[in-house]
Structures are given as C-alpha cells and as structure tokens.
Amino acid sequence: MSNIQQQEEIQKAVNAAVEGINADLGILWILVAAILVFFMQAGFTLVETGFTRSKNAGNIVMKNFMDLSIGSLMFWVIGYSIMYGGDTILGGFMRNPLDLAFFSNDDWHNLFFQTVFCATAATIVSGAVAERTKFSTYLIFSAVLTTIIYPISGSWLWPFDDKAWLNNLGFIDFAGSTIVHAVGGFAGLVAAALIGPRIGKYENGKVNVIPGHNLLLGSVGVFVLWLGWFGFNGGSQLAFGGTNSVAVGSVIINTNLAAALGAITALLVTWAKYKKPDISMTLNGCLAGLVGITAGCGNVSAVGAAAIGIISGVVVVLSIDFIDRKLKIDDPVGAISVHGVCGFLGTVLVGVFAIPGENFAGGLLYGGGFKQLGIQALGSLSMIGWAVLASFVVLFILKKTIGLRVSEKEEIDGLDIHEHGISAFGEQND
C-alpha cells in the first residue's frame, strides 16, 4: 500500500471517529436538554402556585405532577407513534398509531426529549383553568391532549419528512412556539371559556383582581423556566459538535435576549400604563419573549431575537388585559396570552425576521417577500384550529357527562381540602 493510500485510510478512520464522537455528543446534549425541559415542570408549578391562592396550591401541584406522569405513559404507549410513525393515515392527517406503539427502538433519547415537550403542552392548560376545575375532569383532558391532540399537530411538521405536509410547505417552528405553546394555550382558552370564571371575578359589570398568594414563588418559577428554556430551544438543534455547536450557541443567545427584552418591555409598558412597574406582568413578559422566540430561535439573528422579545413583551400586556376585561375569560396566570397569543405571534414573526439560508429567501425584512409570512400564518392557524376544535369536542362531552368544575362550596373553601383532603400549607388558608 502506497503512502497516499495509507494517508487516505487514516483520514477515513479519523473522519469516522469524528462522526461517531459528534453523534454521541449529539445524543448526550439531547438528554441533557431533555432533563432541563423536564425540570421546567417545577417552574410551571411554581408560577401557577404563586399566581393563585394558597387554598388551591396542592391541587395545582397534583395537576402538574399528573401532566408529566400521564404524558410520559401515554406518549410512550401511543402518542409517539401518532407523531413519528412511519406511515400516515387518514390522508396524511396523522401517523399510524401502531407503528411505534409501546416504543422500544434504539433512539430512546428522542422519545424522552419529545415526551417532556408533550407534557409541557398539557401543563399550559392547567394555569388557564386553575382554582375551579374538577381534578378528575382535568386528568381525562390531559390524557387526551398528550395522547391525541398534541401528537397529531406535531406529526404535521416535526418528523421532517415528505409525509409531514407542513414540512413540505416550508413551515418553520424550530422548537414549538405553535406545536407546543399555541396548541396548549388555545386548548386552555377553550377550557377556560367552557368552565367559566372563578367566583367573584366578574361582578356587577366590574373586573375584580384575585391576587395570587406568593409572587416570590412565581418569580422563582420564571427563573426555573428561563433556565429550562435553554434546553427547550437549544436541544431542538437535535445535534452537537462542529457547526451544530455554533448553532446551539446562537439559539441559546437568541433565547436569552428575547426573554430579557420581553421582561424589560413589559415592565416599561406597565409602568407607563399603570404608573407602576407591574411584577406579574414583567414575569409574564419574560415568558412571552421565551415563547415568541421558540419558533425562530434557529433562524433569526440576535437583533431579530431582540425585536421578537420586544414585540412579545408589548403584546402580552395588551392581550392579558383584552382577554380579561373585554372577553371576560378568566385566566389566573395569563397562560392564554403568554403561550397561545405569543406562540402564534412568534411563529408568524419568523416570516418577518428569518435570515436567508440555503434554498431559503428569508423573511420579509430580508427581501423574501410575503411568501414565508403566509406559510407561517397558515401552519400556525392550522394547528391552532385543530387544537381548538378537538379541545372543544372533548371538553363539551365532559361538561355534559361528569362536569367541568367543582361546586360553589368547594371552590370557596379551596380545592386542596375538597379534592385532596389536605391543605398544602397545613392550617394556613385564604
């Protein structure tokens, strides 16, 4: 064998080793990111608990616990197959639920990563219906959302193959502004509307504030979510090593900037609007920036990410006020606005701020015209429409059978005592 041939063989071996290392790094990064997303459940629990009354804290903990538990089971049993199965059925509406049922393939890391995303979508609903929903009813709806509603909408894009119709259109939702957040947010909107407001929220034509019992818990929860979002968005690169490492770094910076600008903007807007910087709105501004950047974090520049954060920070304040005062839909934590409205907004803004790439003209600001903007709106509205329709059907059936909300006495006394037989804070109560 000549020296040239030896060098070629050595180079091939080196290339193969590098590819193997990069593949292993990618799997490791996905698992680390998934663990960060898993921990976001604690963040959601803290936010929801802090923004509501202490007499319902234990119920909120149980709902978030069960979202993750039920989601882990049902997504493994059938949800993952509906989302990622090889064959489509019903004209491409969903994947074959039997292809990967009781998942046992080699890519366990992807199952875990997608499972915690699925649980996140379910948890969003919990905040929108807090303090008046039957625990049993909530569990049933959580199971349906994680088994059917979320996996079907996800199957339209995230397998990233020619059977995913939104993928074929060129729709971009990098980490799930629509697939996760808008789906969960608008499911929460339907649920909150059907269940109705908390007692005392709207009386004699007035909108009454029902303050949460502990904004300290809420703020710690937002910090936990902000941290976890680096895994949520960064892990969605689905690879690490080489150019992928640079891409992950860019995604994380974009995520951080959008969160920071969302918080600052919401603070300034509320300061101007209410003459004082509102704490809960500022916290929701941070979350709105995180949700808004999730769709385009891998496709926009740092300046674009900052702009999305600013826009999200303005919109979330206006949306929370509109839904509460004009629509009179009671959303104790602002989940509908943060996840639903800003999820849709962030997805559409990809069509404005996306930078040009290979075989991609870019967003409106980069001379790409209105094409991508239209694709983004169509894709997001399609998923939202499915979530609204499916949620309404399921919740309407539940309302007419076992009921959606607790009795007036149970709501006044607190769900902890009546639903679980204990107070989360011992003798303390509102």
Coordinates of N, CA and C in Angstrom, one line a residue, residues 43-172:
G43 N -40.9 24.6 37.3 CA -41.1 26.1 37.1 C -42.6 26.4 36.8
F44 N -43.2 25.6 36.0 CA -44.7 25.8 35.8 C -45.5 25.7 37.1
T45 N -45.1 24.7 37.9 CA -45.8 24.5 39.1 C -45.6 25.7 40.1
L46 N -44.4 26.3 40.1 CA -44.2 27.4 41.0 C -44.9 28.7 40.5
V47 N -44.9 28.9 39.2 CA -45.5 30.1 38.6 C -47.0 30.0 38.9
E48 N -47.6 28.8 38.6 CA -49.1 28.7 38.8 C -49.5 28.8 40.2
T49 N -48.7 28.2 41.1 CA -49.0 28.3 42.5 C -48.8 29.7 43.0
G50 N -47.8 30.4 42.7 CA -47.6 31.7 43.1 C -48.6 32.7 42.6
F51 N -49.2 32.5 41.4 CA -50.1 33.4 40.8 C -51.6 33.1 41.3
T52 N -51.8 32.1 42.1 CA -53.1 31.8 42.6 C -53.2 31.7 44.1
R53 N -54.3 31.4 44.7 CA -54.5 31.4 46.1 C -54.0 30.2 46.8
S54 N -53.5 30.3 48.0 CA -52.9 29.2 48.7 C -53.8 28.0 49.0
K55 N -55.1 28.3 49.0 CA -56.0 27.2 49.3 C -56.1 26.2 48.1
N56 N -55.5 26.5 47.0 CA -55.5 25.6 45.8 C -54.1 25.2 45.4
A57 N -53.1 25.4 46.3 CA -51.7 25.1 45.9 C -51.5 23.6 45.7
G58 N -52.0 22.8 46.6 CA -51.8 21.4 46.5 C -52.5 20.8 45.2
N59 N -53.6 21.3 44.9 CA -54.3 20.9 43.7 C -53.5 21.2 42.4
I60 N -52.9 22.4 42.4 CA -52.0 22.8 41.3 C -50.8 21.9 41.2
V61 N -50.2 21.5 42.3 CA -49.0 20.6 42.4 C -49.5 19.3 41.8
M62 N -50.6 18.8 42.2 CA -51.1 17.5 41.7 C -51.3 17.5 40.2
K63 N -51.9 18.6 39.7 CA -52.2 18.7 38.2 C -50.9 18.6 37.4
N64 N -49.9 19.4 37.9 CA -48.6 19.4 37.1 C -47.9 18.1 37.2
F65 N -48.0 17.5 38.4 CA -47.4 16.1 38.6 C -48.0 15.1 37.6
M66 N -49.3 15.2 37.5 CA -50.0 14.2 36.7 C -49.9 14.5 35.2
D67 N -49.7 15.8 34.8 CA -49.4 16.1 33.4 C -48.2 15.4 33.0
L68 N -47.2 15.4 33.8 CA -45.9 14.7 33.4 C -46.1 13.2 33.5
S69 N -46.7 12.7 34.5 CA -46.9 11.3 34.7 C -47.8 10.7 33.6
I70 N -48.9 11.3 33.4 CA -49.8 10.8 32.3 C -49.2 10.9 30.9
G71 N -48.6 12.1 30.7 CA -47.9 12.4 29.4 C -46.8 11.4 29.2
S72 N -46.0 11.0 30.2 CA -44.9 10.1 30.0 C -45.5 8.7 29.6
L73 N -46.6 8.3 30.2 CA -47.2 7.0 29.9 C -47.8 7.0 28.5
M74 N -48.7 7.9 28.3 CA -49.5 7.9 27.1 C -48.7 8.2 25.8
F75 N -47.7 9.0 26.0 CA -46.8 9.3 24.8 C -46.0 8.1 24.4
W76 N -45.5 7.4 25.5 CA -44.8 6.1 25.2 C -45.7 5.1 24.6
V77 N -46.9 4.9 25.1 CA -47.8 3.9 24.6 C -48.2 4.1 23.2
I78 N -48.6 5.3 22.9 CA -49.2 5.6 21.5 C -48.9 6.9 20.9
G79 N -48.8 8.0 21.8 CA -48.6 9.3 21.3 C -47.4 9.5 20.4
Y80 N -46.3 8.9 20.7 CA -45.1 9.0 19.9 C -45.3 8.4 18.6
S81 N -46.0 7.3 18.5 CA -46.3 6.6 17.2 C -47.2 7.5 16.4
I82 N -48.2 8.1 16.9 CA -49.1 9.0 16.2 C -48.3 10.2 15.6
M83 N -47.2 10.6 16.3 CA -46.4 11.8 15.9 C -45.3 11.4 15.0
Y84 N -44.7 10.2 15.2 CA -43.5 9.9 14.5 C -43.5 8.5 13.7
G85 N -44.7 7.9 13.7 CA -44.8 6.6 13.0 C -44.4 6.8 11.5
G86 N -44.0 5.7 10.9 CA -43.5 5.7 9.5 C -44.6 6.0 8.5
D87 N -45.8 5.5 8.6 CA -46.8 5.6 7.7 C -47.9 6.6 8.1
T88 N -48.4 7.3 7.2 CA -49.5 8.2 7.5 C -50.9 7.6 7.2
I89 N -51.9 8.0 7.9 CA -53.3 7.5 7.7 C -54.2 8.7 7.6
L90 N -55.4 8.4 7.2 CA -56.5 9.5 7.1 C -56.0 10.6 6.2
G91 N -55.4 10.3 5.1 CA -55.0 11.3 4.1 C -53.8 12.2 4.6
G92 N -53.0 11.6 5.5 CA -51.9 12.4 6.0 C -52.2 13.2 7.2
F93 N -53.4 13.0 7.8 CA -53.8 13.7 9.0 C -53.0 13.3 10.2
M94 N -52.6 12.1 10.3 CA -51.8 11.6 11.4 C -51.0 10.4 11.0
R95 N -50.0 10.0 11.9 CA -49.2 8.8 11.6 C -49.9 7.6 12.2
N96 N -49.5 6.4 11.7 CA -50.1 5.1 12.1 C -49.8 4.9 13.6
P97 N -50.9 4.9 14.4 CA -50.7 4.8 15.9 C -50.1 3.4 16.3
L98 N -50.0 2.5 15.4 CA -49.5 1.1 15.8 C -48.0 1.0 15.4
D99 N -47.5 1.9 14.6 CA -46.1 1.7 14.1 C -45.1 1.6 15.2
L100 N -45.2 2.6 16.2 CA -44.2 2.7 17.2 C -44.9 2.6 18.6
A101 N -46.1 1.9 18.7 CA -46.8 1.8 20.0 C -45.9 1.0 20.9
F102 N -46.0 1.4 22.2 CA -45.1 0.8 23.3 C -43.6 0.8 22.8
F103 N -43.2 2.0 22.5 CA -41.9 2.3 21.8 C -40.8 1.5 22.4
S104 N -40.0 0.8 21.5 CA -38.9 0.0 22.0 C -37.7 0.1 21.0
N105 N -37.6 1.2 20.2 CA -36.5 1.3 19.3 C -35.2 1.8 20.0
D106 N -34.2 2.1 19.2 CA -32.9 2.4 19.8 C -32.8 3.9 20.2
D107 N -33.6 4.8 19.5 CA -33.5 6.2 19.8 C -34.3 6.7 21.0
W108 N -34.0 6.1 22.2 CA -34.7 6.4 23.4 C -34.5 7.8 23.8
H109 N -33.4 8.4 23.4 CA -33.2 9.8 23.8 C -34.2 10.7 23.1
N110 N -34.6 10.4 21.9 CA -35.6 11.2 21.2 C -37.0 11.1 21.8
L111 N -37.3 9.8 22.2 CA -38.5 9.6 22.9 C -38.6 10.4 24.2
F112 N -37.6 10.4 25.0 CA -37.6 11.2 26.2 C -37.7 12.7 25.9
F113 N -36.9 13.2 25.0 CA -36.9 14.6 24.6 C -38.4 15.0 24.2
Q114 N -39.0 14.2 23.3 CA -40.3 14.6 22.8 C -41.4 14.4 23.9
T115 N -41.2 13.5 24.8 CA -42.1 13.3 25.9 C -42.2 14.5 26.8
V116 N -41.1 15.1 27.2 CA -41.2 16.2 28.1 C -41.7 17.5 27.3
F117 N -41.6 17.5 26.0 CA -42.3 18.6 25.2 C -43.8 18.4 25.3
C118 N -44.2 17.1 25.1 CA -45.6 16.8 25.2 C -46.2 17.2 26.5
A119 N -45.5 16.9 27.6 CA -46.0 17.2 28.9 C -46.1 18.7 29.1
T120 N -45.2 19.5 28.5 CA -45.2 20.9 28.6 C -46.5 21.5 28.0
A121 N -46.9 21.0 26.9 CA -48.2 21.4 26.2 C -49.4 21.2 27.1
A122 N -49.4 20.1 27.8 CA -50.5 19.8 28.8 C -50.5 20.7 30.0
T123 N -49.3 21.0 30.5 CA -49.2 21.8 31.7 C -49.7 23.2 31.5
I124 N -49.6 23.7 30.2 CA -50.0 25.1 29.9 C -51.5 25.2 30.2
V125 N -52.3 24.2 30.0 CA -53.8 24.3 30.2 C -54.1 24.4 31.7
S126 N -53.3 23.8 32.5 CA -53.5 23.9 34.0 C -53.7 25.3 34.5
G127 N -52.8 26.2 34.1 CA -52.8 27.5 34.6 C -54.1 28.3 34.2
A128 N -54.5 28.0 33.0 CA -55.7 28.8 32.4 C -57.0 28.4 33.2
V129 N -57.0 27.2 33.7 CA -58.3 26.7 34.4 C -58.1 26.5 35.9
A130 N -57.1 27.2 36.4 CA -56.8 27.0 37.9 C -57.9 27.4 38.8
E131 N -58.0 26.8 39.9 CA -58.9 27.2 41.1 C -60.4 26.9 40.9
R132 N -60.8 26.2 39.8 CA -62.2 25.9 39.8 C -62.5 24.6 39.0
T133 N -61.5 23.9 38.6 CA -61.7 22.7 37.7 C -61.7 21.4 38.5
K134 N -62.6 20.5 38.2 CA -62.6 19.1 38.8 C -61.3 18.4 38.4
F135 N -60.7 17.8 39.4 CA -59.4 17.2 39.2 C -59.6 16.0 38.3
S136 N -60.6 15.2 38.4 CA -60.9 14.0 37.6 C -61.1 14.4 36.1
T137 N -61.8 15.5 35.9 CA -62.0 16.0 34.6 C -60.7 16.5 33.9
Y138 N -59.9 17.2 34.7 CA -58.6 17.6 34.2 C -57.7 16.5 33.8
L139 N -57.7 15.4 34.6 CA -56.9 14.3 34.3 C -57.3 13.6 32.9
I140 N -58.6 13.5 32.7 CA -59.0 13.0 31.4 C -58.6 13.8 30.3
F141 N -58.8 15.1 30.4 CA -58.4 16.0 29.3 C -56.9 16.0 29.1
S142 N -56.1 16.0 30.1 CA -54.7 15.9 30.0 C -54.3 14.6 29.2
A143 N -54.9 13.5 29.5 CA -54.7 12.3 28.8 C -55.0 12.4 27.3
V144 N -56.1 13.0 27.0 CA -56.5 13.1 25.6 C -55.5 14.1 24.9
L145 N -55.1 15.1 25.5 CA -54.2 16.1 24.9 C -52.9 15.4 24.6
T146 N -52.3 14.7 25.5 CA -51.0 14.1 25.4 C -51.0 12.9 24.5
T147 N -52.2 12.2 24.4 CA -52.3 11.0 23.5 C -52.7 11.3 22.1
I148 N -53.5 12.3 21.9 CA -54.1 12.5 20.5 C -53.9 13.9 20.0
I149 N -54.3 15.0 20.8 CA -54.3 16.3 20.2 C -52.9 16.8 19.9
Y150 N -52.0 16.8 20.9 CA -50.7 17.3 20.6 C -49.9 16.4 19.6
P151 N -49.9 15.1 19.7 CA -49.2 14.3 18.7 C -49.6 14.5 17.3
I152 N -50.9 14.7 17.0 CA -51.4 14.9 15.7 C -50.9 16.1 15.1
S153 N -51.0 17.3 15.8 CA -50.5 18.5 15.3 C -49.0 18.4 15.1
G154 N -48.3 17.8 16.0 CA -46.8 17.7 15.9 C -46.4 16.8 14.7
S155 N -47.2 15.9 14.3 CA -46.9 15.0 13.2 C -46.9 15.7 11.8
W156 N -47.5 16.9 11.8 CA -47.6 17.7 10.5 C -46.3 18.3 10.2
L157 N -45.3 18.4 11.1 CA -44.1 19.0 10.8 C -42.8 18.3 11.3
W158 N -42.8 17.9 12.6 CA -41.6 17.5 13.3 C -40.9 16.2 12.8
P159 N -41.6 15.3 12.2 CA -40.9 14.2 11.6 C -39.9 14.6 10.5
F160 N -40.1 15.8 10.0 CA -39.3 16.4 9.0 C -39.0 15.5 7.8
D161 N -40.1 14.9 7.3 CA -40.0 14.0 6.1 C -41.1 14.5 5.1
D162 N -41.1 13.8 3.9 CA -42.1 14.3 2.9 C -43.5 13.9 3.2
K163 N -43.7 13.2 4.3 CA -45.1 12.9 4.7 C -45.7 13.9 5.7
A164 N -44.9 14.8 6.1 CA -45.3 15.9 7.0 C -45.7 17.1 6.1
W165 N -47.0 17.4 6.0 CA -47.4 18.3 5.0 C -46.9 19.8 5.2
L166 N -46.8 20.1 6.5 CA -46.2 21.5 6.8 C -44.7 21.6 6.5
N167 N -44.1 20.5 6.7 CA -42.6 20.4 6.3 C -42.5 20.6 4.8
N168 N -43.4 20.0 4.0 CA -43.3 20.2 2.6 C -43.6 21.6 2.2
L169 N -44.4 22.3 2.9 CA -44.7 23.7 2.6 C -43.5 24.7 3.0
G170 N -42.6 24.2 3.8 CA -41.5 25.0 4.3 C -41.8 25.8 5.6
F171 N -42.8 25.3 6.3 CA -43.2 25.9 7.6 C -42.1 25.8 8.6
I172 N -41.8 26.8 9.4 CA -40.7 26.8 10.4 C -41.3 26.9 11.8

